PDB file of C-alpha atoms in Angstrom:
ATOM      1  CA  MET B   1       0.000   0.000   0.000  1.00  0.00           C
ATOM      2  CA  ASP B   2       1.376   3.437  -0.873  1.00  0.00           C
ATOM      3  CA  GLY B   3       1.949   6.183   1.694  1.00  0.00           C
ATOM      4  CA  ASN B   4      -1.081   8.263   0.702  1.00  0.00           C
ATOM      5  CA  ALA B   5      -3.483   5.325   1.016  1.00  0.00           C
ATOM      6  CA  GLU B   6      -1.980   4.339   4.373  1.00  0.00           C
ATOM      7  CA  LEU B   7      -2.181   7.949   5.566  1.00  0.00           C
ATOM      8  CA  GLY B   8      -5.856   8.094   4.570  1.00  0.00           C
ATOM      9  CA  MET B   9      -6.614   4.910   6.514  1.00  0.00           C
ATOM     10  CA  LEU B  10      -4.787   6.196   9.580  1.00  0.00           C
ATOM     11  CA  ILE B  11      -6.613   9.540   9.442  1.00  0.00           C
ATOM     12  CA  ALA B  12      -9.904   7.633   9.528  1.00  0.00           C
ATOM     13  CA  GLU B  13      -8.722   5.668  12.594  1.00  0.00           C
ATOM     14  CA  VAL B  14      -7.495   8.761  14.418  1.00  0.00           C
ATOM     15  CA  ALA B  15     -10.713  10.654  13.675  1.00  0.00           C
ATOM     16  CA  GLU B  16     -12.450   8.396  16.175  1.00  0.00           C
ATOM     17  CA  LEU B  17     -10.926  10.024  19.267  1.00  0.00           C
ATOM     18  CA  ARG B  18     -12.654   9.918  22.616  1.00  0.00           C
ATOM     19  CA  PRO B  19     -14.851  12.937  23.390  1.00  0.00           C
ATOM     20  CA  LEU B  20     -13.633  15.582  25.822  1.00  0.00           C
ATOM     21  CA  PRO B  21     -14.520  14.892  29.466  1.00  0.00           C
ATOM     22  CA  ALA B  22     -17.546  16.787  30.809  1.00  0.00           C
ATOM     23  CA  VAL B  23     -15.368  18.580  33.388  1.00  0.00           C
ATOM     24  CA  ALA B  24     -13.095  19.919  30.666  1.00  0.00           C
ATOM     25  CA  VAL B  25     -16.028  20.980  28.499  1.00  0.00           C
ATOM     26  CA  ARG B  26     -17.502  22.880  31.458  1.00  0.00           C
ATOM     27  CA  ALA B  27     -14.140  24.509  32.269  1.00  0.00           C
ATOM     28  CA  LEU B  28     -13.753  25.608  28.645  1.00  0.00           C
ATOM     29  CA  GLU B  29     -17.288  27.067  28.639  1.00  0.00           C
ATOM     30  CA  ILE B  30     -16.559  29.034  31.812  1.00  0.00           C
ATOM     31  CA  ALA B  31     -13.185  30.245  30.522  1.00  0.00           C
ATOM     32  CA  GLU B  32     -14.888  31.522  27.358  1.00  0.00           C
ATOM     33  CA  GLY B  33     -17.703  33.324  29.179  1.00  0.00           C
ATOM     34  CA  GLU B  34     -17.335  36.819  30.571  1.00  0.00           C
ATOM     35  CA  GLN B  35     -19.995  36.334  33.241  1.00  0.00           C
ATOM     36  CA  PHE B  36     -18.054  33.717  35.221  1.00  0.00           C
ATOM     37  CA  SER B  37     -15.637  34.224  38.103  1.00  0.00           C
ATOM     38  CA  ALA B  38     -12.223  32.734  38.801  1.00  0.00           C
ATOM     39  CA  HIS B  39     -13.848  30.847  41.673  1.00  0.00           C
ATOM     40  CA  GLU B  40     -16.327  29.163  39.290  1.00  0.00           C
ATOM     41  CA  LEU B  41     -13.574  28.206  36.860  1.00  0.00           C
ATOM     42  CA  ALA B  42     -11.435  26.850  39.700  1.00  0.00           C
ATOM     43  CA  GLN B  43     -14.375  24.792  40.978  1.00  0.00           C
ATOM     44  CA  ALA B  44     -14.950  23.260  37.553  1.00  0.00           C
ATOM     45  CA  ILE B  45     -11.276  22.358  37.096  1.00  0.00           C
ATOM     46  CA  SER B  46     -10.964  20.993  40.638  1.00  0.00           C
ATOM     47  CA  ALA B  47     -13.481  18.278  39.764  1.00  0.00           C
ATOM     48  CA  ASP B  48     -10.789  16.614  37.621  1.00  0.00           C
ATOM     49  CA  GLN B  49      -7.676  15.474  39.501  1.00  0.00           C
ATOM     50  CA  ALA B  50      -5.483  15.109  36.426  1.00  0.00           C
ATOM     51  CA  LEU B  51      -6.428  18.525  35.074  1.00  0.00           C
ATOM     52  CA  THR B  52      -5.860  20.066  38.511  1.00  0.00           C
ATOM     53  CA  ALA B  53      -2.395  18.514  38.772  1.00  0.00           C
ATOM     54  CA  LYS B  54      -1.408  19.669  35.285  1.00  0.00           C
ATOM     55  CA  LEU B  55      -2.610  23.219  35.890  1.00  0.00           C
ATOM     56  CA  LEU B  56      -0.732  23.464  39.200  1.00  0.00           C
ATOM     57  CA  ARG B  57       2.400  22.010  37.594  1.00  0.00           C
ATOM     58  CA  LEU B  58       2.148  24.560  34.790  1.00  0.00           C
ATOM     59  CA  SER B  59       1.575  27.482  37.159  1.00  0.00           C
ATOM     60  CA  ASN B  60       4.647  26.464  39.171  1.00  0.00           C
ATOM     61  CA  SER B  61       6.857  26.096  36.100  1.00  0.00           C
ATOM     62  CA  ALA B  62       9.927  28.252  35.634  1.00  0.00           C
ATOM     63  CA  TYR B  63       8.205  29.914  32.672  1.00  0.00           C
ATOM     64  CA  TYR B  64       5.847  31.845  34.945  1.00  0.00           C
ATOM     65  CA  GLY B  65       8.386  32.348  37.742  1.00  0.00           C
ATOM     66  CA  PHE B  66       5.912  33.276  40.463  1.00  0.00           C
ATOM     67  CA  PRO B  67       7.694  34.243  43.702  1.00  0.00           C
ATOM     68  CA  ARG B  68       5.746  31.694  45.735  1.00  0.00           C
ATOM     69  CA  ARG B  69       4.512  28.176  45.161  1.00  0.00           C
ATOM     70  CA  ILE B  70       0.982  28.032  43.730  1.00  0.00           C
ATOM     71  CA  THR B  71      -0.999  25.443  45.700  1.00  0.00           C
ATOM     72  CA  THR B  72      -4.639  26.047  44.779  1.00  0.00           C
ATOM     73  CA  VAL B  73      -6.466  25.968  41.484  1.00  0.00           C
ATOM     74  CA  ARG B  74      -8.082  29.301  42.317  1.00  0.00           C
ATOM     75  CA  ASP B  75      -4.657  30.938  42.732  1.00  0.00           C
ATOM     76  CA  ALA B  76      -3.527  29.379  39.459  1.00  0.00           C
ATOM     77  CA  VAL B  77      -6.603  30.718  37.650  1.00  0.00           C
ATOM     78  CA  VAL B  78      -6.162  34.208  39.093  1.00  0.00           C
ATOM     79  CA  LEU B  79      -2.425  34.364  38.390  1.00  0.00           C
ATOM     80  CA  LEU B  80      -2.433  32.714  34.954  1.00  0.00           C
ATOM     81  CA  GLY B  81      -5.645  34.280  33.702  1.00  0.00           C
ATOM     82  CA  PHE B  82      -8.631  32.775  31.946  1.00  0.00           C
ATOM     83  CA  ARG B  83      -6.950  32.672  28.520  1.00  0.00           C
ATOM     84  CA  ALA B  84      -3.923  30.728  29.721  1.00  0.00           C
ATOM     85  CA  VAL B  85      -6.098  28.342  31.736  1.00  0.00           C
ATOM     86  CA  ARG B  86      -8.352  27.809  28.730  1.00  0.00           C
ATOM     87  CA  SER B  87      -5.358  27.060  26.506  1.00  0.00           C
ATOM     88  CA  ALA B  88      -3.828  24.685  29.057  1.00  0.00           C
ATOM     89  CA  THR B  89      -7.161  22.905  29.536  1.00  0.00           C
ATOM     90  CA  LEU B  90      -7.609  22.504  25.811  1.00  0.00           C
ATOM     91  CA  ALA B  91      -4.047  21.238  25.417  1.00  0.00           C
ATOM     92  CA  SER B  92      -4.485  18.736  28.214  1.00  0.00           C
ATOM     93  CA  CYS B  93      -7.739  17.446  26.773  1.00  0.00           C
ATOM     94  CA  VAL B  94      -6.412  17.037  23.263  1.00  0.00           C
ATOM     95  CA  ILE B  95      -3.374  15.109  24.489  1.00  0.00           C
ATOM     96  CA  ASP B  96      -5.566  12.998  26.779  1.00  0.00           C
ATOM     97  CA  THR B  97      -7.969  12.030  23.978  1.00  0.00           C
ATOM     98  CA  LEU B  98      -5.207   9.881  22.554  1.00  0.00           C
ATOM     99  CA  PRO B  99      -4.856   6.787  24.716  1.00  0.00           C
ATOM    100  CA  GLY B 100      -1.297   6.076  25.784  1.00  0.00           C
ATOM    101  CA  GLY B 101       0.881   4.473  23.162  1.00  0.00           C
ATOM    102  CA  THR B 102       3.913   2.296  23.602  1.00  0.00           C
ATOM    103  CA  VAL B 103       6.847   4.366  22.341  1.00  0.00           C
ATOM    104  CA  LEU B 104       6.351   7.839  23.843  1.00  0.00           C
ATOM    105  CA  ASP B 105       6.045   8.598  27.555  1.00  0.00           C
ATOM    106  CA  PRO B 106       2.739  10.479  28.110  1.00  0.00           C
ATOM    107  CA  ALA B 107       4.145  12.756  30.842  1.00  0.00           C
ATOM    108  CA  THR B 108       7.131  13.676  28.694  1.00  0.00           C
ATOM    109  CA  ALA B 109       4.867  14.262  25.687  1.00  0.00           C
ATOM    110  CA  TRP B 110       2.665  16.596  27.785  1.00  0.00           C
ATOM    111  CA  ARG B 111       5.648  18.592  29.102  1.00  0.00           C
ATOM    112  CA  TYR B 112       7.152  18.856  25.626  1.00  0.00           C
ATOM    113  CA  SER B 113       3.876  19.998  24.073  1.00  0.00           C
ATOM    114  CA  VAL B 114       3.248  22.617  26.754  1.00  0.00           C
ATOM    115  CA  THR B 115       6.841  23.852  26.539  1.00  0.00           C
ATOM    116  CA  VAL B 116       6.528  24.344  22.778  1.00  0.00           C
ATOM    117  CA  GLY B 117       3.166  26.042  23.355  1.00  0.00           C
ATOM    118  CA  LEU B 118       4.688  28.428  25.879  1.00  0.00           C
ATOM    119  CA  LEU B 119       7.602  29.235  23.576  1.00  0.00           C
ATOM    120  CA  ALA B 120       5.187  29.872  20.707  1.00  0.00           C
ATOM    121  CA  GLU B 121       3.220  32.169  23.009  1.00  0.00           C
ATOM    122  CA  VAL B 122       6.374  34.138  23.864  1.00  0.00           C
ATOM    123  CA  LEU B 123       7.185  34.540  20.170  1.00  0.00           C
ATOM    124  CA  ALA B 124       3.614  35.604  19.438  1.00  0.00           C
ATOM    125  CA  ARG B 125       3.742  38.219  22.189  1.00  0.00           C
ATOM    126  CA  ALA B 126       7.053  39.561  20.859  1.00  0.00           C
ATOM    127  CA  THR B 127       5.652  39.810  17.338  1.00  0.00           C
ATOM    128  CA  GLN B 128       2.211  41.044  18.414  1.00  0.00           C
ATOM    129  CA  MET B 129       0.415  37.962  17.095  1.00  0.00           C
ATOM    130  CA  HIS B 130      -2.435  36.032  18.754  1.00  0.00           C
ATOM    131  CA  GLN B 131      -0.917  34.407  21.838  1.00  0.00           C
ATOM    132  CA  ASP B 132      -3.754  31.917  22.426  1.00  0.00           C
ATOM    133  CA  GLU B 133      -3.580  30.634  18.881  1.00  0.00           C
ATOM    134  CA  ALA B 134       0.195  30.349  19.077  1.00  0.00           C
ATOM    135  CA  PHE B 135       0.001  28.417  22.351  1.00  0.00           C
ATOM    136  CA  THR B 136      -2.585  26.022  20.944  1.00  0.00           C
ATOM    137  CA  ALA B 137      -0.625  25.530  17.716  1.00  0.00           C
ATOM    138  CA  GLY B 138       2.524  24.851  19.710  1.00  0.00           C
ATOM    139  CA  VAL B 139       0.762  22.281  21.858  1.00  0.00           C
ATOM    140  CA  LEU B 140      -0.812  20.567  18.870  1.00  0.00           C
ATOM    141  CA  HIS B 141       2.247  20.628  16.608  1.00  0.00           C
ATOM    142  CA  ASN B 142       3.194  17.099  17.689  1.00  0.00           C
ATOM    143  CA  ILE B 143      -0.273  15.528  17.556  1.00  0.00           C
ATOM    144  CA  GLY B 144       0.645  13.415  14.527  1.00  0.00           C
ATOM    145  CA  ARG B 145       3.485  11.753  16.427  1.00  0.00           C
ATOM    146  CA  LEU B 146       1.164  11.006  19.344  1.00  0.00           C
ATOM    147  CA  ALA B 147      -1.309   9.456  16.912  1.00  0.00           C
ATOM    148  CA  LEU B 148       1.449   7.315  15.380  1.00  0.00           C
ATOM    149  CA  ASP B 149       2.449   6.206  18.864  1.00  0.00           C
ATOM    150  CA  GLN B 150      -1.093   5.012  19.466  1.00  0.00           C
ATOM    151  CA  HIS B 151      -1.938   3.566  16.057  1.00  0.00           C
ATOM    152  CA  ARG B 152       1.417   2.652  14.462  1.00  0.00           C
ATOM    153  CA  PRO B 153       3.882   2.142  17.340  1.00  0.00           C
ATOM    154  CA  ARG B 154       6.065  -0.426  15.530  1.00  0.00           C
ATOM    155  CA  GLU B 155       6.486   1.876  12.558  1.00  0.00           C
ATOM    156  CA  LEU B 156       7.248   4.842  14.813  1.00  0.00           C
ATOM    157  CA  MET B 157       9.906   2.815  16.647  1.00  0.00           C
ATOM    158  CA  ALA B 158      11.343   1.570  13.337  1.00  0.00           C
ATOM    159  CA  SER B 159      11.517   5.181  12.114  1.00  0.00           C
ATOM    160  CA  ARG B 160      13.310   6.310  15.261  1.00  0.00           C
ATOM    161  CA  ASN B 161      15.793   3.429  15.003  1.00  0.00           C
ATOM    162  CA  LEU B 162      16.403   4.087  11.300  1.00  0.00           C
ATOM    163  CA  ALA B 163      17.013   7.786  11.970  1.00  0.00           C
ATOM    164  CA  ARG B 164      19.601   6.943  14.632  1.00  0.00           C
ATOM    165  CA  GLN B 165      21.307   4.185  12.638  1.00  0.00           C
ATOM    166  CA  GLN B 166      21.423   5.993   9.292  1.00  0.00           C
ATOM    167  CA  GLY B 167      21.995   9.500  10.627  1.00  0.00           C
ATOM    168  CA  VAL B 168      18.915  10.865   8.869  1.00  0.00           C
ATOM    169  CA  THR B 169      16.212  13.092  10.295  1.00  0.00           C
ATOM    170  CA  LEU B 170      13.120  11.526  11.824  1.00  0.00           C
ATOM    171  CA  PRO B 171      10.878  12.892   9.025  1.00  0.00           C
ATOM    172  CA  GLU B 172      13.199  11.323   6.424  1.00  0.00           C
ATOM    173  CA  ALA B 173      13.086   8.011   8.265  1.00  0.00           C
ATOM    174  CA  GLN B 174       9.307   8.197   8.586  1.00  0.00           C
ATOM    175  CA  ARG B 175       8.967   8.768   4.836  1.00  0.00           C
ATOM    176  CA  LEU B 176      11.099   5.670   4.219  1.00  0.00           C
ATOM    177  CA  VAL B 177       9.205   3.491   6.711  1.00  0.00           C
ATOM    178  CA  LEU B 178       5.660   4.852   6.425  1.00  0.00           C
ATOM    179  CA  GLY B 179       5.558   6.850   3.211  1.00  0.00           C
ATOM    180  CA  TYR B 180       4.521   9.981   5.157  1.00  0.00           C
ATOM    181  CA  THR B 181       5.579  11.916   8.262  1.00  0.00           C
ATOM    182  CA  ASP B 182       3.923  12.596  11.586  1.00  0.00           C
ATOM    183  CA  ALA B 183       3.598  16.226  10.417  1.00  0.00           C
ATOM    184  CA  ASP B 184       1.596  15.023   7.394  1.00  0.00           C
ATOM    185  CA  LEU B 185      -0.713  13.142   9.747  1.00  0.00           C
ATOM    186  CA  GLY B 186      -1.018  16.000  12.238  1.00  0.00           C
ATOM    187  CA  GLY B 187      -1.758  18.509   9.503  1.00  0.00           C
ATOM    188  CA  ALA B 188      -4.470  16.394   7.896  1.00  0.00           C
TER     189      ALA B 188
END
């Protein structure tokens, strides 16, 4: 089967992602609305332990550099702001809709995605572009690799091994093994 046909089949598989959890949907609704308070947003997020942990970890990251440790979701919401919390919630949910694969470590993938999102946000701020969109794009830039990890783990591992052994880039190795790259998949 050629790369385009395989890519089309994989896109159909990946399109069947799990829906966002109700807690995350509610948090996103609150973060979008102007009539809600930080307390209401914090309450919604606090109903999900994983989302709470990720938000606190993000708020205590070196990127934000707050002078004290952030220990409550409410403090995180107030200090980060609704837009940042919305972006982080969306990023967390998108990553979590892909069940864990076998090649990539989920915690490392989350940290990497958020780090790229934060760097994209910094660049957007410096160039007066939309920071939320940049953050989201940065977080999602690697979604194709996460999908490969879930749906084509052997091929992803073979690509990584080939890249190391042959001294080629990962995209070059993926084209040789799969006929397409994780960026092709993520951009589809």
